[in-house]
PDB file of N, CA and C in Angstrom:
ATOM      1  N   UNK A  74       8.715 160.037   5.462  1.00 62.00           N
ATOM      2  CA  UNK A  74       8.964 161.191   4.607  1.00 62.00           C
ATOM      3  C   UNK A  74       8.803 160.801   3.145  1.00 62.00           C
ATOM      4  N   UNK A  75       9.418 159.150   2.646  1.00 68.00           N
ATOM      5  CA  UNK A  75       9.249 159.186   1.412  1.00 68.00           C
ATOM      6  C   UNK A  75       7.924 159.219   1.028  1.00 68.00           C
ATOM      7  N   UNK A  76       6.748 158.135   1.576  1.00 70.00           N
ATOM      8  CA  UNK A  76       5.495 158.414   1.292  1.00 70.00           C
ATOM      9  C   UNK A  76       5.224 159.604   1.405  1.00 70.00           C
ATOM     10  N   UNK A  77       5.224 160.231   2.161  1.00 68.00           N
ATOM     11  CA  UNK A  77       4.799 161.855   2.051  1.00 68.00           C
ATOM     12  C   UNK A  77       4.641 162.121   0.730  1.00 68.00           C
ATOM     13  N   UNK A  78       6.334 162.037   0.505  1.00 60.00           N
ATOM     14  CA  UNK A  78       6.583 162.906  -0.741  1.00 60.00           C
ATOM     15  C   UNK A  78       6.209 162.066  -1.855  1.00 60.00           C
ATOM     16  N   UNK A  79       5.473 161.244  -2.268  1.00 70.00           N
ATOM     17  CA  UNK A  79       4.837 160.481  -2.959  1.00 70.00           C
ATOM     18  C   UNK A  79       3.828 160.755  -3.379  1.00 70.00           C
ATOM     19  N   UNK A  80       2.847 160.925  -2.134  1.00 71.00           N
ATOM     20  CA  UNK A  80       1.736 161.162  -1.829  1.00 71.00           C
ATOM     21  C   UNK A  80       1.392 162.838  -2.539  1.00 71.00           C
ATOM     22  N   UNK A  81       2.269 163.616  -2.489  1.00 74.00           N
ATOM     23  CA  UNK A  81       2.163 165.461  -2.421  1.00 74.00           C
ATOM     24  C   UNK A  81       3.428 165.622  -3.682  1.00 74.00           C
ATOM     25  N   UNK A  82       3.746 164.430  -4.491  1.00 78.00           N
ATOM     26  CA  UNK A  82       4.769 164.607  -5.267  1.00 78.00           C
ATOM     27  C   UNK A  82       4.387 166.147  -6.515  1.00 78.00           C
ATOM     28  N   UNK A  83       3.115 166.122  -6.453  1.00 81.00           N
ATOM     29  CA  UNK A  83       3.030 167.056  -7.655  1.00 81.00           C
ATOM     30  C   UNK A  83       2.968 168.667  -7.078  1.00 81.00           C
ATOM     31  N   UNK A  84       2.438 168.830  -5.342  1.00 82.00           N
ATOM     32  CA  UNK A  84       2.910 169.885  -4.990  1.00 82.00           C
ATOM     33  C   UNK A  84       4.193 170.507  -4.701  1.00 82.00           C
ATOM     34  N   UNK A  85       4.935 169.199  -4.414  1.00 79.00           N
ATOM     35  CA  UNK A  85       6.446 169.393  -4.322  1.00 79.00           C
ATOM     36  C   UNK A  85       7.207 169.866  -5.428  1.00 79.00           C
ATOM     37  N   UNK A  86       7.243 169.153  -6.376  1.00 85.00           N
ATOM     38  CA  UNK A  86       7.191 169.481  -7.960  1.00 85.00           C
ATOM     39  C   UNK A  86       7.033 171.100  -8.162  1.00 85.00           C
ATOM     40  N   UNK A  87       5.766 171.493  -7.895  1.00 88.00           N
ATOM     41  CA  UNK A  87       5.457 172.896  -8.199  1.00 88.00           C
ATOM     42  C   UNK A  87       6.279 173.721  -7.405  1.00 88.00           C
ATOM     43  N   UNK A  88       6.235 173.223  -6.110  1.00 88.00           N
ATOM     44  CA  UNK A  88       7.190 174.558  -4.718  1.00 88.00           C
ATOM     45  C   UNK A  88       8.917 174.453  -5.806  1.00 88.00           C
ATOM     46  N   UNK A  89       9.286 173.141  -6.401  1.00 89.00           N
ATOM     47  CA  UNK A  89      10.838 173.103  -6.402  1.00 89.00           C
ATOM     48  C   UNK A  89      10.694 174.292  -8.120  1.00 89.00           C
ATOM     49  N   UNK A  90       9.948 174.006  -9.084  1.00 92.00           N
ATOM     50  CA  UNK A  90       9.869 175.079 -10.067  1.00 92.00           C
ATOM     51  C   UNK A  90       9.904 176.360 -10.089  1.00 92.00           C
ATOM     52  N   UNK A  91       9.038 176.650  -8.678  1.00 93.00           N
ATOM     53  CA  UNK A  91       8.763 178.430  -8.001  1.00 93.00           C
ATOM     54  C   UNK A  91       9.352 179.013  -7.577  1.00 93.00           C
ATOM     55  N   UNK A  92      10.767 177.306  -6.707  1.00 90.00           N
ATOM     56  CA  UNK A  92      11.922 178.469  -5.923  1.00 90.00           C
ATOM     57  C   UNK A  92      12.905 178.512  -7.273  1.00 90.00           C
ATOM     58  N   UNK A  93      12.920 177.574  -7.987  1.00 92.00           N
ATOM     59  CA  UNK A  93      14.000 177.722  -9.051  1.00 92.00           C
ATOM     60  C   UNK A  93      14.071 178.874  -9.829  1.00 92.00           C
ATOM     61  N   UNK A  94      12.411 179.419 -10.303  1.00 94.00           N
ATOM     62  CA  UNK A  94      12.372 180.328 -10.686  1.00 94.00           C
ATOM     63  C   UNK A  94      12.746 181.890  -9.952  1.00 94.00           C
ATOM     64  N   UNK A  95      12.768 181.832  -8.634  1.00 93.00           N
ATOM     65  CA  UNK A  95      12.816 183.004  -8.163  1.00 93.00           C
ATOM     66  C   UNK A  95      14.659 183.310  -7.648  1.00 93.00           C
ATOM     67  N   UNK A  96      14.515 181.436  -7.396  1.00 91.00           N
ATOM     68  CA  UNK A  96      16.227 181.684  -7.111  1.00 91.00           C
ATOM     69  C   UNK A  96      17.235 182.534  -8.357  1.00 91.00           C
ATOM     70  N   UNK A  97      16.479 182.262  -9.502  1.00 93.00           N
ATOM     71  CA  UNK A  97      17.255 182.469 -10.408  1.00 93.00           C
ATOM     72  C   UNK A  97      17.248 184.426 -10.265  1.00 93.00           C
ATOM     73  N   UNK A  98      16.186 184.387 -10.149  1.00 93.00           N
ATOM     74  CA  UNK A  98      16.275 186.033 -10.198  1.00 93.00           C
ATOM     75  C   UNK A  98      17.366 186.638  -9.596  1.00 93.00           C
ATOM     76  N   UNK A  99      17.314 185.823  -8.254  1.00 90.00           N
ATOM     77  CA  UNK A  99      18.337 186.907  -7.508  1.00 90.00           C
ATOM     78  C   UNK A  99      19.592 186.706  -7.722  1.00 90.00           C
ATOM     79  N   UNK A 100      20.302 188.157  -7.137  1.00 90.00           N
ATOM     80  CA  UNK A 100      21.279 188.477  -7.293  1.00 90.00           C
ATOM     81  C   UNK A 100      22.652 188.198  -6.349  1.00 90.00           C
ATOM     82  N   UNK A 101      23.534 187.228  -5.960  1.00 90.00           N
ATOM     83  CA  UNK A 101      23.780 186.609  -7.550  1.00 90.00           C
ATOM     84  C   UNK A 101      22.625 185.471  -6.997  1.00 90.00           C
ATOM     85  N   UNK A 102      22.277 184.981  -8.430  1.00 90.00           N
ATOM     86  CA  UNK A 102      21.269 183.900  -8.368  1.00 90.00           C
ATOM     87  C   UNK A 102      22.253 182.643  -7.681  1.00 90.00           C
ATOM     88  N   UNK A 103      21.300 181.695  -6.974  1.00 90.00           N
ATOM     89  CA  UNK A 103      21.128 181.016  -5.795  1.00 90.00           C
ATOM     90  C   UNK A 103      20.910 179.718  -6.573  1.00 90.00           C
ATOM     91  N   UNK A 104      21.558 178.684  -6.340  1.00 89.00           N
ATOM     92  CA  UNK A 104      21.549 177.302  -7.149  1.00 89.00           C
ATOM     93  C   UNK A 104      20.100 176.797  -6.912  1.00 89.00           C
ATOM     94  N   UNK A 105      19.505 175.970  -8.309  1.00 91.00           N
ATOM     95  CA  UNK A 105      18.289 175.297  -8.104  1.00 91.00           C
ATOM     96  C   UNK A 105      18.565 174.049  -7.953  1.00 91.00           C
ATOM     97  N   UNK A 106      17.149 173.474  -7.489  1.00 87.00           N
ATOM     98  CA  UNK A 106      17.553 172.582  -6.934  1.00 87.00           C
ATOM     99  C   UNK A 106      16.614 171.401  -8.023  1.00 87.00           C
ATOM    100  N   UNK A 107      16.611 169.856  -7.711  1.00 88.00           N
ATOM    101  CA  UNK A 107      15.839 169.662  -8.318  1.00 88.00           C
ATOM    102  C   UNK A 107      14.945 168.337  -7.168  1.00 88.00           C
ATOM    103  N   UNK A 108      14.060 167.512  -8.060  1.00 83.00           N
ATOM    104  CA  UNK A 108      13.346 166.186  -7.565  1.00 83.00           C
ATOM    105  C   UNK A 108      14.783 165.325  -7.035  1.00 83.00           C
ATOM    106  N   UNK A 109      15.447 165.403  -7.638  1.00 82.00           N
ATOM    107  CA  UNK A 109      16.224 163.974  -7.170  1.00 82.00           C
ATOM    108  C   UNK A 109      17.148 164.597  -6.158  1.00 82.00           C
ATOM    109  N   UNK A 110      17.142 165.250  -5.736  1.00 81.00           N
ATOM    110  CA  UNK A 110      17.837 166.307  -4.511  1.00 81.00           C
ATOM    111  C   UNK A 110      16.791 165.818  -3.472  1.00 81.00           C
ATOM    112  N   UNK A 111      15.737 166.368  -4.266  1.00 77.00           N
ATOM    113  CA  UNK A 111      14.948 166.116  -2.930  1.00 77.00           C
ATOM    114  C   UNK A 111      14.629 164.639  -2.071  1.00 77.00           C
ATOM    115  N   UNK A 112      14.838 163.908  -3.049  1.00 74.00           N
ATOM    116  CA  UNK A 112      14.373 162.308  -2.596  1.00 74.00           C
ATOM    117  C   UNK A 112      15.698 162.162  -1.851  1.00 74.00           C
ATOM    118  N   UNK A 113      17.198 162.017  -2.578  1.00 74.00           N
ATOM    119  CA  UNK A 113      18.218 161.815  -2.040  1.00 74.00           C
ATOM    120  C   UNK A 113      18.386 162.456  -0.196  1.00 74.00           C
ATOM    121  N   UNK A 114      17.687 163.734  -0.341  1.00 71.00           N
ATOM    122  CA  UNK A 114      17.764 164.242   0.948  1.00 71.00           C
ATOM    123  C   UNK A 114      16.762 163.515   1.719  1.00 71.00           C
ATOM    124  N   UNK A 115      15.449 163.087   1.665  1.00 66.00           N
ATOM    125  CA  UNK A 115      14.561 162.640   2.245  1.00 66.00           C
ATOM    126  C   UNK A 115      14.977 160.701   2.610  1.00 66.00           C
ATOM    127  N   UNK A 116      16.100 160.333   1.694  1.00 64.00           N
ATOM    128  CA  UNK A 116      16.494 159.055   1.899  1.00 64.00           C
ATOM    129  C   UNK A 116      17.344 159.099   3.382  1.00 64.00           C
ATOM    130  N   UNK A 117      18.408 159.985   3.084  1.00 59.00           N
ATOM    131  CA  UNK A 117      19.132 160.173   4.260  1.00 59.00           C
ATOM    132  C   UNK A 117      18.678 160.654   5.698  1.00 59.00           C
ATOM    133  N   UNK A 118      17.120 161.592   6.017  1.00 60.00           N
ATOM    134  CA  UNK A 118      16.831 161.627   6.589  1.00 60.00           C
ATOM    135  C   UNK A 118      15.582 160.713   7.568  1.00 60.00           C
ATOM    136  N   UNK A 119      15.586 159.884   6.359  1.00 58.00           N
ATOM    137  CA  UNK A 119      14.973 158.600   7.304  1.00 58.00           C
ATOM    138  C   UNK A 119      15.582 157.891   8.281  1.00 58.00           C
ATOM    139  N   UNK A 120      16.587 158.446   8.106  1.00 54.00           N
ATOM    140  CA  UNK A 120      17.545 157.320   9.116  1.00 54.00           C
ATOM    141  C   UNK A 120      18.062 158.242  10.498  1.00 54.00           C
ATOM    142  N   UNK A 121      16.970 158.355  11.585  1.00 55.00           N
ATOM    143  CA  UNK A 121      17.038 159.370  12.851  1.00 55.00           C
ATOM    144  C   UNK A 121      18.390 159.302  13.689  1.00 55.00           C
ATOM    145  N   UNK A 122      18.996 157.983  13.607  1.00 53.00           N
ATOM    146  CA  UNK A 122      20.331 157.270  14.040  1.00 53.00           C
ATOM    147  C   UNK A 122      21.395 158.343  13.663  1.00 53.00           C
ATOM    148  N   UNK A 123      21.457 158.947  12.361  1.00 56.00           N
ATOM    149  CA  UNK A 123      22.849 158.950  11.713  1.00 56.00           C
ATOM    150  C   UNK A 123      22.920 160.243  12.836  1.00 56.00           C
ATOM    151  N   UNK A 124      21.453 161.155  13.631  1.00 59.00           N
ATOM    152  CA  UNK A 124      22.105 162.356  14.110  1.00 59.00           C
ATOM    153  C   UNK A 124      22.755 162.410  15.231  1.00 59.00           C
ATOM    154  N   UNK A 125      23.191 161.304  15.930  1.00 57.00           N
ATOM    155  CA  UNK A 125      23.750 161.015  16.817  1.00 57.00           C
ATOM    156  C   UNK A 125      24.828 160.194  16.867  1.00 57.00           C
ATOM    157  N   UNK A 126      25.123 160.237  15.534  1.00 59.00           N
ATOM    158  CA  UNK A 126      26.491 159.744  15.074  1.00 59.00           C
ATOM    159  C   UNK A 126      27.692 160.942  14.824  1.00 59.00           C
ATOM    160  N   UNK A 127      28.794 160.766  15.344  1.00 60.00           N
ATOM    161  CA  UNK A 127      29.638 161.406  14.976  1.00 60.00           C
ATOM    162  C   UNK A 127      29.938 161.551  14.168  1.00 60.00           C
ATOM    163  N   UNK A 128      30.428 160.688  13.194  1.00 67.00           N
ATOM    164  CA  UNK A 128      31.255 160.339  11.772  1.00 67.00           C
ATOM    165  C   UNK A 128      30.445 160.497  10.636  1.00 67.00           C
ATOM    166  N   UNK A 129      31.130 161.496   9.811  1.00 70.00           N
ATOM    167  CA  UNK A 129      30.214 161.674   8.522  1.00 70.00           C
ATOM    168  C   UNK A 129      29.671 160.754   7.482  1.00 70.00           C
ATOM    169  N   UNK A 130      28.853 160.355   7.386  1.00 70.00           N
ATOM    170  CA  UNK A 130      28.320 159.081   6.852  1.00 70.00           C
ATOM    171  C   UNK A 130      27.978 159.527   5.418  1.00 70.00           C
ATOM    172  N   UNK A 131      27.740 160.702   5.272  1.00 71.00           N
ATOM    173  CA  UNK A 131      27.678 161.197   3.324  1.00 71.00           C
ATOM    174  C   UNK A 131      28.351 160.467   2.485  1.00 71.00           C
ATOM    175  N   UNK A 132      29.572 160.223   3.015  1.00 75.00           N
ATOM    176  CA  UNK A 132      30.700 159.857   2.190  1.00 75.00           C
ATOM    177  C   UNK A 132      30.384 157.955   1.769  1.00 75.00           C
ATOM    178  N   UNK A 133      29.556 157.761   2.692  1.00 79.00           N
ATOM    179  CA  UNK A 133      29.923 156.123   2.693  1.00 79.00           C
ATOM    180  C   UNK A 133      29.168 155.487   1.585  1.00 79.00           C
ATOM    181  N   UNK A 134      29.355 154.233   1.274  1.00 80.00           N
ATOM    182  CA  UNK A 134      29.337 153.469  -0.101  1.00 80.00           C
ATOM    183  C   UNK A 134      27.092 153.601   0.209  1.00 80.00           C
ATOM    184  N   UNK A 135      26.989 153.345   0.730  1.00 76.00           N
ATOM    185  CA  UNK A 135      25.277 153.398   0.871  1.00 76.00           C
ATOM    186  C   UNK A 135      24.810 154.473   0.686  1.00 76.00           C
ATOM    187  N   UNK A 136      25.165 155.483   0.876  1.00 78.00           N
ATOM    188  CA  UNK A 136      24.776 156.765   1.076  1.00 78.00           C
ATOM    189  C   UNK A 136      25.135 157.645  -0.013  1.00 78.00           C
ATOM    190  N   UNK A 137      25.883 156.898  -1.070  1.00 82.00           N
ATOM    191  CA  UNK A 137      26.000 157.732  -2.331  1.00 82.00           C
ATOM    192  C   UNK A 137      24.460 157.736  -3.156  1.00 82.00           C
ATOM    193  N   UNK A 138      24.372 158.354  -4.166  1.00 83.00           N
ATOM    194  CA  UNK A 138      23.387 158.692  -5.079  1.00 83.00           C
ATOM    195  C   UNK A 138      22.615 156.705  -5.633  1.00 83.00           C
ATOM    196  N   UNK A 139      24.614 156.854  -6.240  1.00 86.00           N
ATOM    197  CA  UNK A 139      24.276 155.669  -7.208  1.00 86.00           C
ATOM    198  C   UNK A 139      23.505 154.541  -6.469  1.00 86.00           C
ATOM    199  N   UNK A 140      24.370 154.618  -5.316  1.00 85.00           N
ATOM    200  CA  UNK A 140      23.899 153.274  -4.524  1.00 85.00           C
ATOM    201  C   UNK A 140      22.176 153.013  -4.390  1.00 85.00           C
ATOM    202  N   UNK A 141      21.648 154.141  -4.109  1.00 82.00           N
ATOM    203  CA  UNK A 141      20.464 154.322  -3.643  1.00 82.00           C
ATOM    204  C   UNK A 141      19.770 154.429  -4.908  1.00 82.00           C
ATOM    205  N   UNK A 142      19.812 154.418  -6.054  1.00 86.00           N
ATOM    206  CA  UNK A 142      19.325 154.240  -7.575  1.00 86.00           C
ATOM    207  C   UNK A 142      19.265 152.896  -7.363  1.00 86.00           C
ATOM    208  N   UNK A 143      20.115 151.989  -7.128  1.00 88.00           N
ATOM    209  CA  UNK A 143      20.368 150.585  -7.682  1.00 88.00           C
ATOM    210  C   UNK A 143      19.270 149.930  -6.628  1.00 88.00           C
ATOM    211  N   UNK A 144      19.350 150.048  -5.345  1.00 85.00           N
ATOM    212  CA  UNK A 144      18.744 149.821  -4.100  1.00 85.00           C
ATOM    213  C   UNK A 144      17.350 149.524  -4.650  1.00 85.00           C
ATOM    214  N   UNK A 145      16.691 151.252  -5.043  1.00 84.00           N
ATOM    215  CA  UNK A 145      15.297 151.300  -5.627  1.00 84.00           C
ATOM    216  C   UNK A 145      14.939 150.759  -6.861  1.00 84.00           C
ATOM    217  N   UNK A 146      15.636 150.767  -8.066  1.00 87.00           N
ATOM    218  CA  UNK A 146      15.784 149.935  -8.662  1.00 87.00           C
ATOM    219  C   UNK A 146      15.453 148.061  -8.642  1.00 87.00           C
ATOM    220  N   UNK A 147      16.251 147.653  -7.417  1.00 86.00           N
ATOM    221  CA  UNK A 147      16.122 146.300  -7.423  1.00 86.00           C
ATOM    222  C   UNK A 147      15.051 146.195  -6.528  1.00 86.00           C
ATOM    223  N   UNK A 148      14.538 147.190  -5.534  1.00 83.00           N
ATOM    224  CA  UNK A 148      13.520 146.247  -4.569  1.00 83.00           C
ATOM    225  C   UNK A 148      12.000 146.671  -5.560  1.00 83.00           C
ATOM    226  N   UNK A 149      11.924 147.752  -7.047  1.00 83.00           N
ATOM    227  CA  UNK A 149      11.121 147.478  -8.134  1.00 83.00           C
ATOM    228  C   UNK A 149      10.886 146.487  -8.730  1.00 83.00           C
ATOM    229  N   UNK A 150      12.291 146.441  -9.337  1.00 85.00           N
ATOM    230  CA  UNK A 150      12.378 144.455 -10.092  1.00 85.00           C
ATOM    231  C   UNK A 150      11.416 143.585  -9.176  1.00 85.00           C
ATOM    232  N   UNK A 151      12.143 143.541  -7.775  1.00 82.00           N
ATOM    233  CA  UNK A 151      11.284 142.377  -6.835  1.00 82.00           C
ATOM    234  C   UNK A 151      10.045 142.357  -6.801  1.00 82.00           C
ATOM    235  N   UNK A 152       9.400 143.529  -6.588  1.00 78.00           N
ATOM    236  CA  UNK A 152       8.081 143.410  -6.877  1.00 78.00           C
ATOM    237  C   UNK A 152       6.799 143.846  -7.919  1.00 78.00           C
ATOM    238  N   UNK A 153       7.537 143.446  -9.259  1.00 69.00           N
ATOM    239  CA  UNK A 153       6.825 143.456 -10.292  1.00 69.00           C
ATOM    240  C   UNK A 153       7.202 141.927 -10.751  1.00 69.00           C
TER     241      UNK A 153
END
């Protein structure tokens, strides 16, 4: 999924501007969303395991935002 969205990042880009814009219209307007929503969601769904897990795993220290900044972050450093 992340390559995907790598790959199609600038159509994605455009679909998340088009719903933002239309979300906003309505009544009551409908939260936008943004890029880093979307990656964060596409991180967590790489992992096919968690849907056959009981226990809510959102909450856990890996699965926060920050964590997954630092993650991508350092495996950049590594390979530059």
């Amino acid at each position: 999924i992340n390559k995907a969205l790598q790959q199609r990042s600038e159509a994605v880009r455009n679909a998340i501007t088009r719903y933002n814009m239309q979300a906003a219209t309505l009544n009551p307007p409908r939260p936008q969303i943004s890029w880093k929503e979307i990656v964060d969601y596409s991180f967590l769904s790489e992992f096919d395991l968690l849907c056959l897990l009981c226990a809510d795993v959102h909450n856990d220290d890996w699965a926060r935002p920050a964590h997954q900044e630092a993650t991508v972050k350092f495996f950049k450093l590594c390979h530059t």
